[in-house]
Amino acid sequence: EADIYQTPRYLVIGTGKKITLECSQTMGHDKMYWYQQDPGMELHLIHYSYGVNSTEKGDLSSESTVSRIRTEHFPLTLESARPSHTSQYLCASSEIGYYGYTFGSGTRLTVV
Amino acid sequence: KNQVEQSPQSLIILEGKNCTLQCNYTVSPFSNLRWYKQDTGRGPVSLTIMTFSENTKSNGRYTATLDADTKQSSLHITASQLSDSASYICVVSGEGGATNKLIFGTGTLLAVQP
């Protein structure tokens, strides 16, 4: 079944650690996105990609980085986690020429 | 400034009742408007997508309306069920429908009680 997967679902990590949040989709979508969402707040775009080797920063400044080496894979990395990075991170994908998004279930990150 | 405002912020209804959620936007130019359902701790799931030429769209017990002149949309839920308890998010796309230019509302938190 075509879908978009995020791992881990929950992560508690100490300050200063390097982490990578995984996102994979099996739909062959060219466009992929990372959003950050704090509780009760709206989603904010932090990174997006329109294809392999294409990455752009979104509207919300983020210290994270992304890579797009394969169409189906769009990982997000934090080199040195801080408590201010505590949030929910949502990955999404869409087809070119189609309005619809498919979201993953999210990773809830807590930095202590 | 492009904005999407939703009301009410939260709502409690009894199972079986109907409810209507509101969305007002100031996004210009306008391309399309989407309603998503987000369960706690999960990613949003698409309910409806409407372009400026559509004024109503249904998905089961969910019916969305759009008035592009007044820049208002509503989501009507019929015969609510406990599983409808979630946050409902209105999202507007401008700038030719560019998917990196979505404006998200903060959502309406709906609680359906037995």
Coordinates of C-alpha atoms in Angstrom, one line a residue:
Chain A
E1 CA 0.0 0.0 0.0
A2 CA 1.4 3.4 -1.0
D3 CA 2.2 5.5 2.0
I4 CA 4.6 7.8 3.8
Y5 CA 6.5 6.6 6.8
Q6 CA 8.3 8.5 9.6
T7 CA 10.6 7.1 12.2
P8 CA 10.9 7.2 15.1
R9 CA 7.4 8.2 16.2
Y10 CA 8.8 9.5 19.5
L11 CA 12.3 10.5 20.5
V12 CA 13.7 11.8 23.7
I13 CA 17.3 12.9 23.5
G14 CA 19.9 14.9 25.4
T15 CA 21.2 18.3 24.5
G16 CA 24.1 18.3 22.0
K17 CA 23.3 15.0 20.4
K18 CA 23.1 14.5 16.6
I19 CA 19.8 13.1 15.4
T20 CA 18.3 12.1 12.1
L21 CA 14.5 11.9 11.5
E22 CA 13.6 9.5 8.8
C23 CA 10.9 10.0 6.1
S24 CA 10.2 7.6 3.3
Q25 CA 7.4 7.5 0.8
T26 CA 6.4 4.7 -1.6
M27 CA 4.2 6.8 -3.9
G28 CA 7.0 8.0 -6.3
H29 CA 6.1 11.6 -5.4
D30 CA 8.7 14.2 -6.6
K31 CA 7.8 16.8 -4.0
M32 CA 8.6 16.3 -0.3
Y33 CA 8.3 18.6 2.7
W34 CA 9.2 18.9 6.3
Y35 CA 6.9 20.9 8.7
Q36 CA 7.3 21.8 12.3
Q37 CA 4.3 22.0 14.6
D38 CA 4.2 23.1 18.2
P39 CA 1.1 22.0 20.3
G40 CA -2.0 23.9 19.4
M41 CA -0.2 25.9 16.7
E42 CA -0.2 25.9 12.9
L43 CA 2.3 24.0 10.8
H44 CA 5.3 25.8 9.5
L45 CA 7.3 24.7 6.5
I46 CA 11.0 24.3 7.3
H47 CA 12.4 22.5 4.2
Y48 CA 11.1 21.2 0.9
S49 CA 12.4 19.3 -2.1
Y50 CA 11.1 19.2 -5.7
G51 CA 13.3 16.2 -6.7
V52 CA 16.5 14.4 -6.3
N53 CA 19.4 16.7 -5.3
S54 CA 17.0 19.6 -4.8
T55 CA 16.4 21.1 -1.4
E56 CA 15.2 24.5 -0.3
K57 CA 14.6 26.2 3.0
G58 CA 11.0 27.0 4.0
D59 CA 9.4 30.0 5.6
L60 CA 10.4 29.1 9.2
S61 CA 14.1 29.3 9.9
S62 CA 15.5 26.0 11.2
E63 CA 18.9 24.8 12.3
S64 CA 18.2 21.4 10.7
T65 CA 19.4 20.2 7.4
V66 CA 17.9 17.9 4.8
S67 CA 19.1 15.7 1.9
R68 CA 17.4 14.1 -1.1
I69 CA 19.6 11.5 -2.6
R70 CA 16.8 9.2 -3.5
T71 CA 13.2 10.1 -4.6
E72 CA 11.6 8.1 -1.8
H73 CA 13.8 9.3 1.0
F74 CA 14.0 12.8 2.7
P75 CA 15.8 12.6 6.0
L76 CA 16.1 15.6 8.4
T77 CA 19.2 16.0 10.5
L78 CA 20.0 18.1 13.6
E79 CA 23.7 18.3 14.2
S80 CA 23.4 19.4 17.9
A81 CA 20.0 19.1 19.4
R82 CA 18.8 21.8 21.9
P83 CA 15.7 22.1 24.0
S84 CA 14.3 24.8 21.6
H85 CA 14.1 22.0 19.0
T86 CA 11.4 20.2 21.0
S87 CA 8.4 20.0 18.7
Q88 CA 6.5 17.7 16.3
Y89 CA 8.1 17.2 12.9
L90 CA 5.8 16.2 10.1
C91 CA 6.9 15.0 6.7
A92 CA 4.7 15.2 3.6
S93 CA 4.8 14.5 -0.1
S94 CA 2.8 15.5 -3.2
E95 CA 2.8 14.9 -6.9
I96 CA 3.7 17.6 -9.4
G97 CA 0.5 19.1 -10.8
Y98 CA -1.7 17.8 -8.0
Y99 CA -2.9 19.8 -5.1
G100 CA -3.1 17.0 -2.6
Y101 CA -0.6 16.3 0.2
T102 CA 0.0 13.1 2.0
F103 CA 1.4 13.5 5.5
G104 CA 3.3 11.1 7.6
S105 CA 2.3 10.4 11.3
G106 CA 5.0 12.7 12.6
T107 CA 8.0 12.5 15.0
R108 CA 7.5 14.0 18.4
L109 CA 11.0 15.2 19.5
T110 CA 11.8 16.1 23.0
V111 CA 15.3 17.5 23.8
V112 CA 16.2 17.4 27.5
Chain B
K1 CA -0.3 39.7 5.3
N2 CA -1.6 36.3 4.2
Q3 CA -3.6 34.8 7.0
V4 CA -6.0 32.0 7.8
E5 CA -8.2 32.3 10.8
Q6 CA -10.4 29.6 12.2
S7 CA -13.3 29.7 14.6
P8 CA -14.2 28.5 17.1
Q9 CA -10.9 27.6 18.6
S10 CA -12.5 24.6 20.3
L11 CA -15.9 23.0 20.3
I12 CA -17.6 20.3 22.4
I13 CA -20.7 18.6 21.0
L14 CA -22.7 15.5 21.8
E15 CA -22.5 12.4 19.6
G16 CA -25.0 12.4 16.8
K17 CA -25.2 16.2 16.6
N18 CA -24.2 18.4 13.7
C19 CA -21.6 21.2 13.8
T20 CA -20.1 23.8 11.5
L21 CA -16.5 25.1 11.6
Q22 CA -15.5 28.4 10.1
C23 CA -12.4 29.5 8.1
N24 CA -11.7 33.1 7.0
Y25 CA -8.7 33.9 4.9
T26 CA -6.9 36.9 3.5
V27 CA -4.6 34.9 1.1
S28 CA -4.2 36.6 -2.3
P29 CA -4.0 35.5 -5.0
F30 CA -6.1 32.4 -4.1
S31 CA -5.6 29.0 -5.7
N32 CA -7.3 26.4 -3.5
L33 CA -8.5 25.7 0.0
R34 CA -8.1 22.4 1.9
W35 CA -9.6 21.0 5.0
Y36 CA -7.6 18.5 7.0
K37 CA -8.4 16.3 10.0
Q38 CA -5.6 15.8 12.5
D39 CA -5.9 13.3 15.3
T40 CA -3.8 13.9 18.4
G41 CA -0.2 13.0 17.8
R42 CA -0.8 12.1 14.1
G43 CA -0.3 13.8 10.8
P44 CA -3.1 15.6 9.0
V45 CA -5.4 13.7 6.7
S46 CA -7.0 15.4 3.7
L47 CA -10.8 15.8 3.8
T48 CA -11.6 18.1 0.9
I49 CA -9.8 20.3 -1.6
M50 CA -11.6 23.1 -3.4
T51 CA -10.5 25.5 -6.1
F52 CA -11.9 29.0 -6.6
S53 CA -14.5 27.7 -9.0
E54 CA -16.0 25.2 -6.6
N55 CA -18.4 26.2 -3.9
T56 CA -19.2 22.9 -2.2
K57 CA -17.5 19.5 -1.8
S58 CA -18.5 16.5 0.2
N59 CA -16.6 13.6 1.7
G60 CA -19.0 11.3 3.5
R61 CA -20.4 13.1 6.5
Y62 CA -18.1 16.1 5.8
T63 CA -19.3 18.9 3.6
A64 CA -17.1 21.9 2.8
T65 CA -18.3 25.2 1.3
L66 CA -16.3 28.0 -0.2
D67 CA -17.3 31.6 -0.9
A68 CA -14.3 33.1 -2.8
D69 CA -15.9 36.5 -2.9
T70 CA -16.1 36.9 0.9
K71 CA -13.1 34.6 1.4
Q72 CA -14.9 32.3 3.7
S73 CA -15.2 28.6 4.0
S74 CA -17.0 26.3 6.3
L75 CA -16.8 22.6 7.2
H76 CA -20.1 20.9 8.2
I77 CA -20.0 17.6 10.0
T78 CA -23.2 15.7 10.0
A79 CA -24.3 13.1 12.7
S80 CA -21.0 13.4 14.6
Q81 CA -19.3 10.3 15.9
L82 CA -16.8 9.9 18.7
S83 CA -14.1 9.3 16.1
D84 CA -14.6 12.8 14.8
S85 CA -12.8 14.1 17.8
A86 CA -9.8 15.8 16.3
S87 CA -8.3 19.1 15.2
Y88 CA -9.7 20.4 11.9
I89 CA -7.3 22.5 9.9
C90 CA -8.1 24.9 7.1
V91 CA -5.2 25.4 4.6
V92 CA -5.1 28.0 1.8
S93 CA -2.8 27.9 -1.2
G94 CA -2.0 31.0 -3.1
E95 CA 0.6 32.0 -5.7
G96 CA -0.5 29.7 -8.5
G97 CA -1.1 26.8 -6.2
A98 CA 2.6 26.5 -5.2
T99 CA 2.8 23.7 -2.7
N100 CA 5.5 25.5 -0.8
K101 CA 3.2 28.4 -0.2
L102 CA 0.5 26.9 1.9
I103 CA -0.9 29.0 4.7
F104 CA -2.2 26.9 7.7
G105 CA -4.8 27.9 10.2
T106 CA -4.3 27.0 13.8
G107 CA -7.3 24.6 13.7
T108 CA -10.5 24.0 15.6
L109 CA -10.3 21.4 18.3
L110 CA -13.5 19.3 18.2
A111 CA -14.5 17.0 21.1
V112 CA -17.4 14.7 20.5
Q113 CA -18.9 13.4 23.8
P114 CA -21.2 10.3 24.3

